[in-house]
Coordinates of C-alpha atoms and ligand atoms in Angstrom, one line a residue:
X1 CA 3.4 -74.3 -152.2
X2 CA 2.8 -71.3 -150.6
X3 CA 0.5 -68.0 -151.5
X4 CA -1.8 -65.7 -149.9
X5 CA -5.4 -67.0 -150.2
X6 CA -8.2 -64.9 -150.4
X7 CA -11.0 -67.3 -151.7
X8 CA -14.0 -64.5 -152.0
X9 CA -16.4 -67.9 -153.5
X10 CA -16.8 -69.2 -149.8
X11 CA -18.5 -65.8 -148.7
X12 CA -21.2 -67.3 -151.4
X13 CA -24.3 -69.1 -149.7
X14 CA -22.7 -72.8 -148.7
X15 CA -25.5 -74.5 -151.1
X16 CA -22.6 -73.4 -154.2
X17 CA -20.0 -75.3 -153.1
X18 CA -18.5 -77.9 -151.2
X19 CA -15.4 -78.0 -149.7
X20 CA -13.5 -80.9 -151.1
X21 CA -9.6 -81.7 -150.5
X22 CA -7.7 -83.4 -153.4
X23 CA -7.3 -87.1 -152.8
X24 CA -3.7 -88.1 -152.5
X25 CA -2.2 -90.4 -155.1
X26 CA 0.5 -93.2 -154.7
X27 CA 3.2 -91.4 -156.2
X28 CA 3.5 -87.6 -157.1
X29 CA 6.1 -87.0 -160.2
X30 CA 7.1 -84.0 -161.5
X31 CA 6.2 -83.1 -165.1
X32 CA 5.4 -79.4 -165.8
X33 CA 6.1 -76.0 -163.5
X34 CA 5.7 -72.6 -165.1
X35 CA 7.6 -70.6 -163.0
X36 CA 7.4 -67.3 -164.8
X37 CA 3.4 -68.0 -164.3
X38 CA 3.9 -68.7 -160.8
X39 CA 6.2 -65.1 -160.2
X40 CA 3.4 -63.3 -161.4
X41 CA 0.7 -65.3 -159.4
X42 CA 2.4 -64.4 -156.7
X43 CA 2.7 -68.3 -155.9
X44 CA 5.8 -70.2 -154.5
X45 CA 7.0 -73.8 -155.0
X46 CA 10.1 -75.4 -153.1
X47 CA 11.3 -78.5 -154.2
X48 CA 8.4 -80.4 -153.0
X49 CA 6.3 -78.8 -155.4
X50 CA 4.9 -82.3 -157.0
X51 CA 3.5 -83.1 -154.0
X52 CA 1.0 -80.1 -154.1
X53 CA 0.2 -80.1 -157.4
X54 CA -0.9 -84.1 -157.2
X55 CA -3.0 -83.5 -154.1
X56 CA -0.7 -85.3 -151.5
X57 CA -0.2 -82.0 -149.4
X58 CA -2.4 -78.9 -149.4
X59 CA -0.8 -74.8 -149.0
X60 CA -1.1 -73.8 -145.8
X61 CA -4.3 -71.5 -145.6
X62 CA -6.2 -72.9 -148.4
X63 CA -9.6 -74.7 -148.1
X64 CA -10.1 -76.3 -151.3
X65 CA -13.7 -76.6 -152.8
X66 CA -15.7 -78.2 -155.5
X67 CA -18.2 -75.8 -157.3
X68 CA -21.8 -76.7 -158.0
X69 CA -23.2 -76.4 -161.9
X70 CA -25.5 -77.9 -164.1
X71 CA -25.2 -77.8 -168.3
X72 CA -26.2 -78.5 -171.8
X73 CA -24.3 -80.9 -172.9
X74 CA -25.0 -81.6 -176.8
X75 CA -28.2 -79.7 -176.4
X76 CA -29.2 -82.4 -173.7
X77 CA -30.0 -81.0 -170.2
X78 CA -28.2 -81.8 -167.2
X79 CA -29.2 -80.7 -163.9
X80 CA -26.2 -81.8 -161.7
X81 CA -22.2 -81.7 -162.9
X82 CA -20.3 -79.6 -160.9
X83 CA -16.8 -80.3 -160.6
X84 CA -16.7 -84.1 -161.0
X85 CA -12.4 -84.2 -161.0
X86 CA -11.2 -80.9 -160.1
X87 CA -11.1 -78.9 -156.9
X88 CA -10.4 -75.4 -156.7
X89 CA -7.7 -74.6 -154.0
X90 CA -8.2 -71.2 -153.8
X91 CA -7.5 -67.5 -155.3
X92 CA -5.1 -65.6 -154.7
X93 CA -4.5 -61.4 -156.1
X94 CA -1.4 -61.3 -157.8
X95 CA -0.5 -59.5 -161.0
X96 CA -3.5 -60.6 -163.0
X97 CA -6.0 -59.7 -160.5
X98 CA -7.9 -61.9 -158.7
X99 CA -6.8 -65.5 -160.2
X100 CA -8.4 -69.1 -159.3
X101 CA -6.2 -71.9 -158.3
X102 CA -8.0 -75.1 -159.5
X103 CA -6.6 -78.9 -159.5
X104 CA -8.2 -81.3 -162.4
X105 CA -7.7 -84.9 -162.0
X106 CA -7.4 -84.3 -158.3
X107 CA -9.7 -87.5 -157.4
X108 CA -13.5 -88.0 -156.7
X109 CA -16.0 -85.1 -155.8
X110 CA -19.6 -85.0 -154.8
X111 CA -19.9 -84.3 -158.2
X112 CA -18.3 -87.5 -159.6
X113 CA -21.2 -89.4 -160.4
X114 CA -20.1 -93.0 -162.4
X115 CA -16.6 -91.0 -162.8
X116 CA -13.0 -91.6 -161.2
X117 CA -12.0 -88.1 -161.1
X118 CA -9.1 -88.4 -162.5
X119 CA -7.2 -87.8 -165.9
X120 CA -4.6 -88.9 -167.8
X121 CA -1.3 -87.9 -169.1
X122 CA -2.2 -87.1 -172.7
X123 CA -5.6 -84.9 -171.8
X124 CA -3.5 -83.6 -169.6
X125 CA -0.4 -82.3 -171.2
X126 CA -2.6 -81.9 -174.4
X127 CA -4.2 -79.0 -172.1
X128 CA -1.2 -77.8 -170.9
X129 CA 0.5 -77.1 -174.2
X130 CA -2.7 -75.5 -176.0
X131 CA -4.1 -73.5 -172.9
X132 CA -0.2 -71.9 -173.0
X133 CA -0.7 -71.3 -177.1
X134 CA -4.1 -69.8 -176.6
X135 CA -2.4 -67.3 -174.4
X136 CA 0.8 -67.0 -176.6
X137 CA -1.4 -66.0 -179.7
X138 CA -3.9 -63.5 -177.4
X139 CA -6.5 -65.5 -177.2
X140 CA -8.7 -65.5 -173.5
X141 CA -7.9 -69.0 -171.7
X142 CA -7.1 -70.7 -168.6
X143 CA -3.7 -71.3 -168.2
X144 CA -1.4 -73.7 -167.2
X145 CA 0.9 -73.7 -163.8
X146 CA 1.9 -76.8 -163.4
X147 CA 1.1 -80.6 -164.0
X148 CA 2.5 -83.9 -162.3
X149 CA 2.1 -87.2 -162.4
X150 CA 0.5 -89.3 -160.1
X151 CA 2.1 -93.2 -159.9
X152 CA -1.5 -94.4 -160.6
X153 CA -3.0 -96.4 -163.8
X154 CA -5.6 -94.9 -165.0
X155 CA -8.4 -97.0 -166.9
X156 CA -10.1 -95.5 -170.1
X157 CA -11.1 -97.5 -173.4
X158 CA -7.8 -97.3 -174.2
X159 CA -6.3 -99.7 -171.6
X160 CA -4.2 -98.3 -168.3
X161 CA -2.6 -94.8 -168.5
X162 CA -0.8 -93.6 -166.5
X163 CA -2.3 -90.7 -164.4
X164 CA -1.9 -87.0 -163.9
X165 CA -3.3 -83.5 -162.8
X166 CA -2.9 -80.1 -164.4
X167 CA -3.0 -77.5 -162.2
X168 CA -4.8 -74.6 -164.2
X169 CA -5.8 -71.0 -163.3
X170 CA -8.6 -68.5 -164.7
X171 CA -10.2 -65.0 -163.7
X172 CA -13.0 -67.4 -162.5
X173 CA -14.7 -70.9 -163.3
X174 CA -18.2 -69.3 -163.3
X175 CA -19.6 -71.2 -166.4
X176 CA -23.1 -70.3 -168.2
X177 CA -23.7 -74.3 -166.8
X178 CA -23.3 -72.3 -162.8
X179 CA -26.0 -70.0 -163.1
X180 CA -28.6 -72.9 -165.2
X181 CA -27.7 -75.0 -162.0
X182 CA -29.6 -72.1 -159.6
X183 CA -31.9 -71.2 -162.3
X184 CA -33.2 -74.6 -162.9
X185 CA -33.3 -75.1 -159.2
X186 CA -35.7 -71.8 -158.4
X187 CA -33.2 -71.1 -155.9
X188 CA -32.8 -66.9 -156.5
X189 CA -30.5 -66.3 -152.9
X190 CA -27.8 -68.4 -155.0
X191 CA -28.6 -67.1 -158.1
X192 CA -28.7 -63.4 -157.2
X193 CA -25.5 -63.8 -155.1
X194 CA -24.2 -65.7 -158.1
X195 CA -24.8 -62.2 -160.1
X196 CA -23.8 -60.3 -158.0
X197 CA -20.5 -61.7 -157.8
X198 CA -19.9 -62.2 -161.4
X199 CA -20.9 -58.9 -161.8
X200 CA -18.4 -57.4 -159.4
X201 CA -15.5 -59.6 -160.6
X202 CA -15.6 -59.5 -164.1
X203 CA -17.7 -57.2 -165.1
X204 CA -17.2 -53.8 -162.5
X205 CA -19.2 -51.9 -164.9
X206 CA -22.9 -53.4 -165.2
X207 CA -25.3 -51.8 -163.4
X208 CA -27.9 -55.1 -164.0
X209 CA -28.2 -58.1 -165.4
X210 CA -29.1 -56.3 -169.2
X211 CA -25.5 -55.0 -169.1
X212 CA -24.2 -58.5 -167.9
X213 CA -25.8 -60.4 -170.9
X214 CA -24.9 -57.2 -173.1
X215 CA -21.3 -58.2 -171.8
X216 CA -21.2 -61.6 -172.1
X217 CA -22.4 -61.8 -174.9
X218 CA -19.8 -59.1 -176.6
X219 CA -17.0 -61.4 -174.4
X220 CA -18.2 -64.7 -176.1
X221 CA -18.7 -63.3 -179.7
X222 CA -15.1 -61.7 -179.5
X223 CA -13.8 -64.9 -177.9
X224 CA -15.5 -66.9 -180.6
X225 CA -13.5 -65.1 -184.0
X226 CA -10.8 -65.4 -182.4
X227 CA -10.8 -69.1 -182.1
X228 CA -11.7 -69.0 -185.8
X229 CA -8.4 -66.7 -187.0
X230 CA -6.8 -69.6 -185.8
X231 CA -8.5 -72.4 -187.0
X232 CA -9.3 -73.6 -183.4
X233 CA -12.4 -75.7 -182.8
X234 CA -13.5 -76.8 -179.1
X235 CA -14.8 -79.5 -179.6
X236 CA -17.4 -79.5 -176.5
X237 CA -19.3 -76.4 -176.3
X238 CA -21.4 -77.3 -173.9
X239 CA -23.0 -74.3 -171.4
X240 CA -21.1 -75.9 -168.6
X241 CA -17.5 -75.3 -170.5
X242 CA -18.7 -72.0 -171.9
X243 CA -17.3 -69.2 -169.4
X244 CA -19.3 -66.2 -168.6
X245 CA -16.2 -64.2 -169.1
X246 CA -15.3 -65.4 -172.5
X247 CA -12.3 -67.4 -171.6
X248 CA -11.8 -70.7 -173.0
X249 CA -12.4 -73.6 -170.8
X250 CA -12.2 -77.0 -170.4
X251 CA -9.3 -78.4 -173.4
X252 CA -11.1 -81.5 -174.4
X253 CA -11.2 -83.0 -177.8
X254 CA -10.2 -79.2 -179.0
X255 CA -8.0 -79.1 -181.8
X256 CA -6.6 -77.1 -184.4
X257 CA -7.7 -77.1 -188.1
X258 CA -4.6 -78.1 -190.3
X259 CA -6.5 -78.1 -194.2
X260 CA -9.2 -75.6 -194.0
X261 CA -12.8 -77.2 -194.1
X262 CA -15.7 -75.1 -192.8
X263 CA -17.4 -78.1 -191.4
X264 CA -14.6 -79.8 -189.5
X265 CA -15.3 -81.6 -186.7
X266 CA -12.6 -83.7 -184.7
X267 CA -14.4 -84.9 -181.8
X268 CA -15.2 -88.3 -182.0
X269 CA -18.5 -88.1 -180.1
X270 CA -19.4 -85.2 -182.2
X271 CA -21.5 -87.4 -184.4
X272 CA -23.8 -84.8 -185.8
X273 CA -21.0 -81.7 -186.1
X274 CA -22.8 -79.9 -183.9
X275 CA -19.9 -78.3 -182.7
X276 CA -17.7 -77.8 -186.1
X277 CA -16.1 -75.4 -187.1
X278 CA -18.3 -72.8 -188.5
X279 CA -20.9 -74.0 -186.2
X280 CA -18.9 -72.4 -183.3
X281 CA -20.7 -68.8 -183.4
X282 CA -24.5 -70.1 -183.3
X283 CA -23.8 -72.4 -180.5
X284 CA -22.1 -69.4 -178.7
X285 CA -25.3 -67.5 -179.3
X286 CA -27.0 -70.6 -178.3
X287 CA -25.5 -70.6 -175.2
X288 CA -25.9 -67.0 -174.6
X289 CA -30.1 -67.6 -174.8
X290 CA -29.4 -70.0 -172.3
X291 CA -28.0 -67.8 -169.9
X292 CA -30.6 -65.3 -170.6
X293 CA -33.0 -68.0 -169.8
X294 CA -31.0 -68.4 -166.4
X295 CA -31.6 -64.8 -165.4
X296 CA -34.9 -64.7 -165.7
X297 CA -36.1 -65.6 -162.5
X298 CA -34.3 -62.4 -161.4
X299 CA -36.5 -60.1 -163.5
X300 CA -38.8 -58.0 -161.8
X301 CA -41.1 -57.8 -164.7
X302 CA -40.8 -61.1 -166.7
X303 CA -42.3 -59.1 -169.9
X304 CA -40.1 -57.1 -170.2
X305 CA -36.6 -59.0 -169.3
X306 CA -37.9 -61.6 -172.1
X307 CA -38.2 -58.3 -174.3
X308 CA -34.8 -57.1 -173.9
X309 CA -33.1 -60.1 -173.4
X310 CA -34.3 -61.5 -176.9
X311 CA -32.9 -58.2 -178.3
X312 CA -29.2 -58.6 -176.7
X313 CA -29.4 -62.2 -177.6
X314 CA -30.7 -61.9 -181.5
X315 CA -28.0 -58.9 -181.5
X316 CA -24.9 -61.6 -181.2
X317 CA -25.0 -62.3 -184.6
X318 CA -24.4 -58.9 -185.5
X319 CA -21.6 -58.4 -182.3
X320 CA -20.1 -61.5 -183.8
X321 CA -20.1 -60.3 -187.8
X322 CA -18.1 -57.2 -186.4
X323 CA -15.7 -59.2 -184.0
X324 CA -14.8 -61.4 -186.8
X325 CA -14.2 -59.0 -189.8
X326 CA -11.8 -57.6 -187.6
X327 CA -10.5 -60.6 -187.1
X328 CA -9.8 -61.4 -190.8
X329 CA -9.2 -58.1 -192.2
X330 CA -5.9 -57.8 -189.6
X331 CA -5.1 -61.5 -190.5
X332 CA -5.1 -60.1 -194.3
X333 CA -3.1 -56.9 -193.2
X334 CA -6.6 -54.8 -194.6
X335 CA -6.6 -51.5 -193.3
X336 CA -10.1 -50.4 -191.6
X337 CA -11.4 -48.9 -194.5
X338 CA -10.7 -51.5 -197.3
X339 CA -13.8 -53.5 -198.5
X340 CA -12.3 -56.5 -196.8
X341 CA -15.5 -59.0 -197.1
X342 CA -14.9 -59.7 -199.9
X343 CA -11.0 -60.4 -200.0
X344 CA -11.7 -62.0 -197.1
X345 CA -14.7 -64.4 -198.1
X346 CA -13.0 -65.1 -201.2
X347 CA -9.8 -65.9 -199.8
X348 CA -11.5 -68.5 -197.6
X349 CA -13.5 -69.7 -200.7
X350 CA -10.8 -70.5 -202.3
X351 CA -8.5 -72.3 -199.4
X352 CA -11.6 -74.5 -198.5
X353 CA -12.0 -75.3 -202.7
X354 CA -8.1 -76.4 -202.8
X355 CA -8.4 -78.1 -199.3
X356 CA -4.9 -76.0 -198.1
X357 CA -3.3 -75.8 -194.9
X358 CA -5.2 -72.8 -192.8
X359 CA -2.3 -71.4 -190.9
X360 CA 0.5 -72.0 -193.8
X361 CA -2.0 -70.1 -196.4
X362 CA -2.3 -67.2 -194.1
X363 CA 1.7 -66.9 -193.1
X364 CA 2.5 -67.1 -196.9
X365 CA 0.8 -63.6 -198.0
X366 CA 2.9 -61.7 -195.8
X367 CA 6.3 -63.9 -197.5
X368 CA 5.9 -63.0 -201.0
X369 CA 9.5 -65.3 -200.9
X370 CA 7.4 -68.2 -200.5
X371 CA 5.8 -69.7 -203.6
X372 CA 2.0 -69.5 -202.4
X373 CA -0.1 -73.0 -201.9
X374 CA -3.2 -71.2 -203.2
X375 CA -1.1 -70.6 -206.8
X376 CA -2.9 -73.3 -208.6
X377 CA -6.4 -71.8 -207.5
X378 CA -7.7 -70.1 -211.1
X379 CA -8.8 -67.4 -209.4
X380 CA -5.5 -67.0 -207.4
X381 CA -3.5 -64.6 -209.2
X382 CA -6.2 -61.8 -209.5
X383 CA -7.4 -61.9 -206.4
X384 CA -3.6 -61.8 -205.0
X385 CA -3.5 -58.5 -207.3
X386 CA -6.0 -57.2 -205.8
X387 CA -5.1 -57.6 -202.4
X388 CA -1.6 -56.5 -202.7
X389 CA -3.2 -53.0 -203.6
X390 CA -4.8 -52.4 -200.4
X391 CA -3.0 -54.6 -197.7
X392 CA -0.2 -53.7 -195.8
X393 CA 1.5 -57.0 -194.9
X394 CA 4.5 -55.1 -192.3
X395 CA 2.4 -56.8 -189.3
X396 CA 1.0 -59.9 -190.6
X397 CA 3.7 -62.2 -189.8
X398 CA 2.7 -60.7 -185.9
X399 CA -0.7 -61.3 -186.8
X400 CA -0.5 -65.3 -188.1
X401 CA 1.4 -67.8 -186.3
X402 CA 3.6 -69.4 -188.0
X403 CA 3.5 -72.7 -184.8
X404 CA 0.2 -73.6 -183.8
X405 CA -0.7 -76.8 -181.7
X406 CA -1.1 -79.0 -184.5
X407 CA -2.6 -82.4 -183.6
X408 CA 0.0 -85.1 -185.2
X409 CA 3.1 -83.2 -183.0
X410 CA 0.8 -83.4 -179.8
X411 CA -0.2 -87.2 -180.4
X412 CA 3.6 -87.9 -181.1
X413 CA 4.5 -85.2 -177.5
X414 CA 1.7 -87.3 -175.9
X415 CA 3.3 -90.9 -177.1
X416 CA 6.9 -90.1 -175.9
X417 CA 5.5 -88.6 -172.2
X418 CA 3.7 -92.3 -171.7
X419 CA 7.3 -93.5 -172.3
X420 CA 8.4 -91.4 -170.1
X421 CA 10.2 -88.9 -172.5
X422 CA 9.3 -84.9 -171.8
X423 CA 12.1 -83.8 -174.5
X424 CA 9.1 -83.3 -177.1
X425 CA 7.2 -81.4 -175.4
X426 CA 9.8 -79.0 -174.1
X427 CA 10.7 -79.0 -177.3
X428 CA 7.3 -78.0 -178.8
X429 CA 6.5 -76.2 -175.6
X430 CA 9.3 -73.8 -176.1
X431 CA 8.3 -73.6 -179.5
X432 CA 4.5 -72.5 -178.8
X433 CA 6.0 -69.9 -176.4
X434 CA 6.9 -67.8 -179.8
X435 CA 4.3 -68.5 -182.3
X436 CA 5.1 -65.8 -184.8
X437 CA 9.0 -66.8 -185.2
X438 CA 10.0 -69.8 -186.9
X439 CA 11.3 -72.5 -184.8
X440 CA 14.4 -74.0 -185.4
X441 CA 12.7 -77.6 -186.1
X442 CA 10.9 -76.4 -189.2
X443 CA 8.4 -79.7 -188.5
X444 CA 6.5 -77.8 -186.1
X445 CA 5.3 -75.2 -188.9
X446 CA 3.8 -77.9 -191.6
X447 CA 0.8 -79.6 -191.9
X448 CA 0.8 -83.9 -191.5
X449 CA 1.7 -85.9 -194.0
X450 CA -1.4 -88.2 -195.1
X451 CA -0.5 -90.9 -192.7
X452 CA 0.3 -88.4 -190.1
X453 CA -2.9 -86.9 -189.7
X454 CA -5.3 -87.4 -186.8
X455 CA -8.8 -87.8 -187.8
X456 CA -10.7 -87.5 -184.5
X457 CA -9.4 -86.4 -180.8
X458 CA -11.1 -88.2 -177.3
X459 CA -12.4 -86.5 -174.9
X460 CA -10.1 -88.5 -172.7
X461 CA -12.3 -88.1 -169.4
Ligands
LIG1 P1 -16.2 -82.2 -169.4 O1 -17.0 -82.6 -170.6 O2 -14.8 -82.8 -169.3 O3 -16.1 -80.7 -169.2 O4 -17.0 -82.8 -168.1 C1 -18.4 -82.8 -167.9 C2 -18.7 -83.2 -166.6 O5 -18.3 -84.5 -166.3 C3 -18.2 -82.4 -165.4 O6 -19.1 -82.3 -164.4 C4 -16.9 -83.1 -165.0 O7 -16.6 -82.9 -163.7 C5 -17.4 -84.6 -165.1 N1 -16.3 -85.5 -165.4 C6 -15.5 -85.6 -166.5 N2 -14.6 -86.6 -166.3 C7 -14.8 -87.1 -165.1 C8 -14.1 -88.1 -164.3 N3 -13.1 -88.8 -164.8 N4 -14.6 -88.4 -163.1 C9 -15.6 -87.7 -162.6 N5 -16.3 -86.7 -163.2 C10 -15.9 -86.4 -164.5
LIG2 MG1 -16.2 -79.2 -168.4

């Protein structure tokens, strides 16, 4: 593996960070390489490349670290994470600008705690094939460069597994969870620096911490419909997966809605839906508070940063409201103008009342071909009339994926990898790579059958 690092988070005070190399594992396999990714990284594998990406050998010139945060998780405060299984080798300035390197599953940290540091195949591909689909249908995400496997069992509730690391990159892994770590620690050298820095790489323009919040929170609202014009729901929004940035982070037990219900939840230790489905923009807002709540110590007058920090915060309601009409009206092929709220709300009403696939329901307007699965729906046929009058469906079948990631194809791609079989996921993979064509196995665009369906998703740590 070779590239030219530049890691700019070492300049940061040393009490950030530690510098951690990836534990080597028994016996690196090759699963995953994205090549094209690589090209435009400016990264370059030889045929060793397995060896890297499992932690046996580290590119020349990089000092890996572990970062330091602190989180929310569940609404439950947590002083110390950090990263617990992941290192981050370095960045490096390629075509995307400044790009993290980071290893997850790469062995114990400081940060580990009770924890192994290491993953498993399944969480593991499962974030490979949806960070690549996020990206495929525009949405902000990590993304996937590589993953191998590393010769070792792995033990989870489940039994052994065998083990593996993804090798993922981002604009940054500065979390919400990063600055509450400094905040809650009253230490304002790392937390200014920590500003500072986030400031200058992802947001050039803010001239103080105001504009910042202003900007995350317009980056997480915007982030936030998006995830919901494609039925996606992350399962774990905790402030220590919730990027500054408005990427999405940390693939857990995400998943994507097949029948649309509001109130879906697939994370098994989401007990209380916290983080469902239409819960997804007041936990974002929820998160935002919380890094307004992190800045504080940096105010010069506390008055007055409380003052206009509750504004920008009780404002992401309203950022969100205009993010997400957007969102539907182009879904609906509504032009700017049209009174889309209520097409839109209707349209939803009606899906969630005949318990309909999200994604087919969506694909199906612009295919007048297609006998639609809303047809029964009593209300159907004069609300279709009076769609058709104002939409213009040439770009809707650019707009709604007709592949998404559904959750029975990945559990059966997940089952045929522990048996040592990668066809399916190529297969799917290649799929996901063009989400607005239809595939040539036609399985990958319709819902489960009723003994297909997955009911809940693991976290898989
Ligand atoms: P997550 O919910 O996966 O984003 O992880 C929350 C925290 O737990 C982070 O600090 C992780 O680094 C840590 N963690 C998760 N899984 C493991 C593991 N297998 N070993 C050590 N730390 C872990
Ligand atoms: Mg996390």
């Amino acid at each position: 593996m070779r590239a030219s690092w530049d890691t700019s988070y070492l300049s940061l005070p040393e009490q950030m960070y530690r510098k951690q190399k990836p534990i080597p594992v028994p016996k690196p396999s090759p699963l995953v390489l994205n090549t094209q990714l690589a090209k435009k990284l400016g990264v370059s594998f030889g045929s060793d490349w397995a060896e890297y990406i499992a932690g046996n050998k580290v590119s020349q010139g990089a000092t890996p670290l572990t970062q330091a945060y602190a989180g929310h998780q569940f609404g439950n405060w947590n002083p110390q994470l950090g990263d617990g299984r992941a290192v981050l080798l370095g960045e490096v300035t390629g075509e995307f600008g400044r790009m993290d390197i980071q290893l997850k599953g790469s062995g114990r940290t400081h940060w580990s705690r009770g924890g192994d540091g290491r993953a498993w195949l399944g969480p593991v591909l499962r974030e490979y094939i949806v960070s690549e689909a996020m990206h495929k249908l525009n949405i902000p995400t990590t993304r996937a460069l590589a993953a191998a496997g590393t010769g070792e069992s792995i033990y989870r509730e489940e039994g052994p597994l065998p083990g593996a690391v993804i090798c993922r990159t981002a604009t940054s892994h500065i979390r919400v969870g990063t600055f509450q770590y400094f905040a809650s620690r009253n230490d304002h050298e790392a937390l200014e620096a920590l500003l500072n820095y986030t400031i200058n790489r992802h947001y050039p323009k803010a001239k103080n911490s105001n504009d910042f919040l202003e900007m995350a929170v317009q980056a997480q609202a915007e982030l936030i419909a998006k995830w919901m014009g494609v039925g996606f729901i992350h399962g774990v929004m905790n402030t220590d997966n919730s990027h500054v940035a408005g990427i999405t982070v940390d693939y857990g037990p995400c998943a994507f809605m097949d029948n649309f219900a509001p109130k879906r939840v697939f994370s098994a230790i989401d007990r209380q839906g916290r983080y469902a489905y239409g819960n997804q923009p007041s936990i974002g807002a929820w998160n935002m508070a919380q890094l307004a709540t992190a800045l504080l110590p940096l105010a010069s007058n506390r008055d007055i940063a409380i003052e206009s920090f509750t504004e920008i915060i009780n404002g992401f309601e309203k950022v969100f409201d205009i993010e997400y009409k957007q969102v539907f009206s182009s879904k609906l092929g509504l032009p700017s103008e049209a009174e889309s709220d209520f097409l839109t709300n209707k349209f939803l009403e009606m899906m969630a009342h005949e318990n309909v696939d999200f994604t087919q329901s969506f694909r199906a307007l612009s295919n007048p071909d297609i006998d639609h699965i809303l047809r029964p729906h009593p209300e159907f046929s004069n609300w279709y009339d009076q769609w058709r009058e104002v939409a213009d469906i040439s770009e809707m079948d650019s707009i709604n994926p007709a592949v998404i990631p559904r959750n029975h194809i990945i559990e059966i791609m997940i089952n045929q990898a522990i048996s040592g079989n990668m066809d399916y996921f190529t297969e799917f993979h290649s799929a996901l790579r063009n989400p607005y064509s239809i595939p040539k196995n036609l399985l990958f665009t319709i819902p489960p059958t009723p003994i297909e369906v997955v009911k809940n998703t693991f976290c898989g740590t």
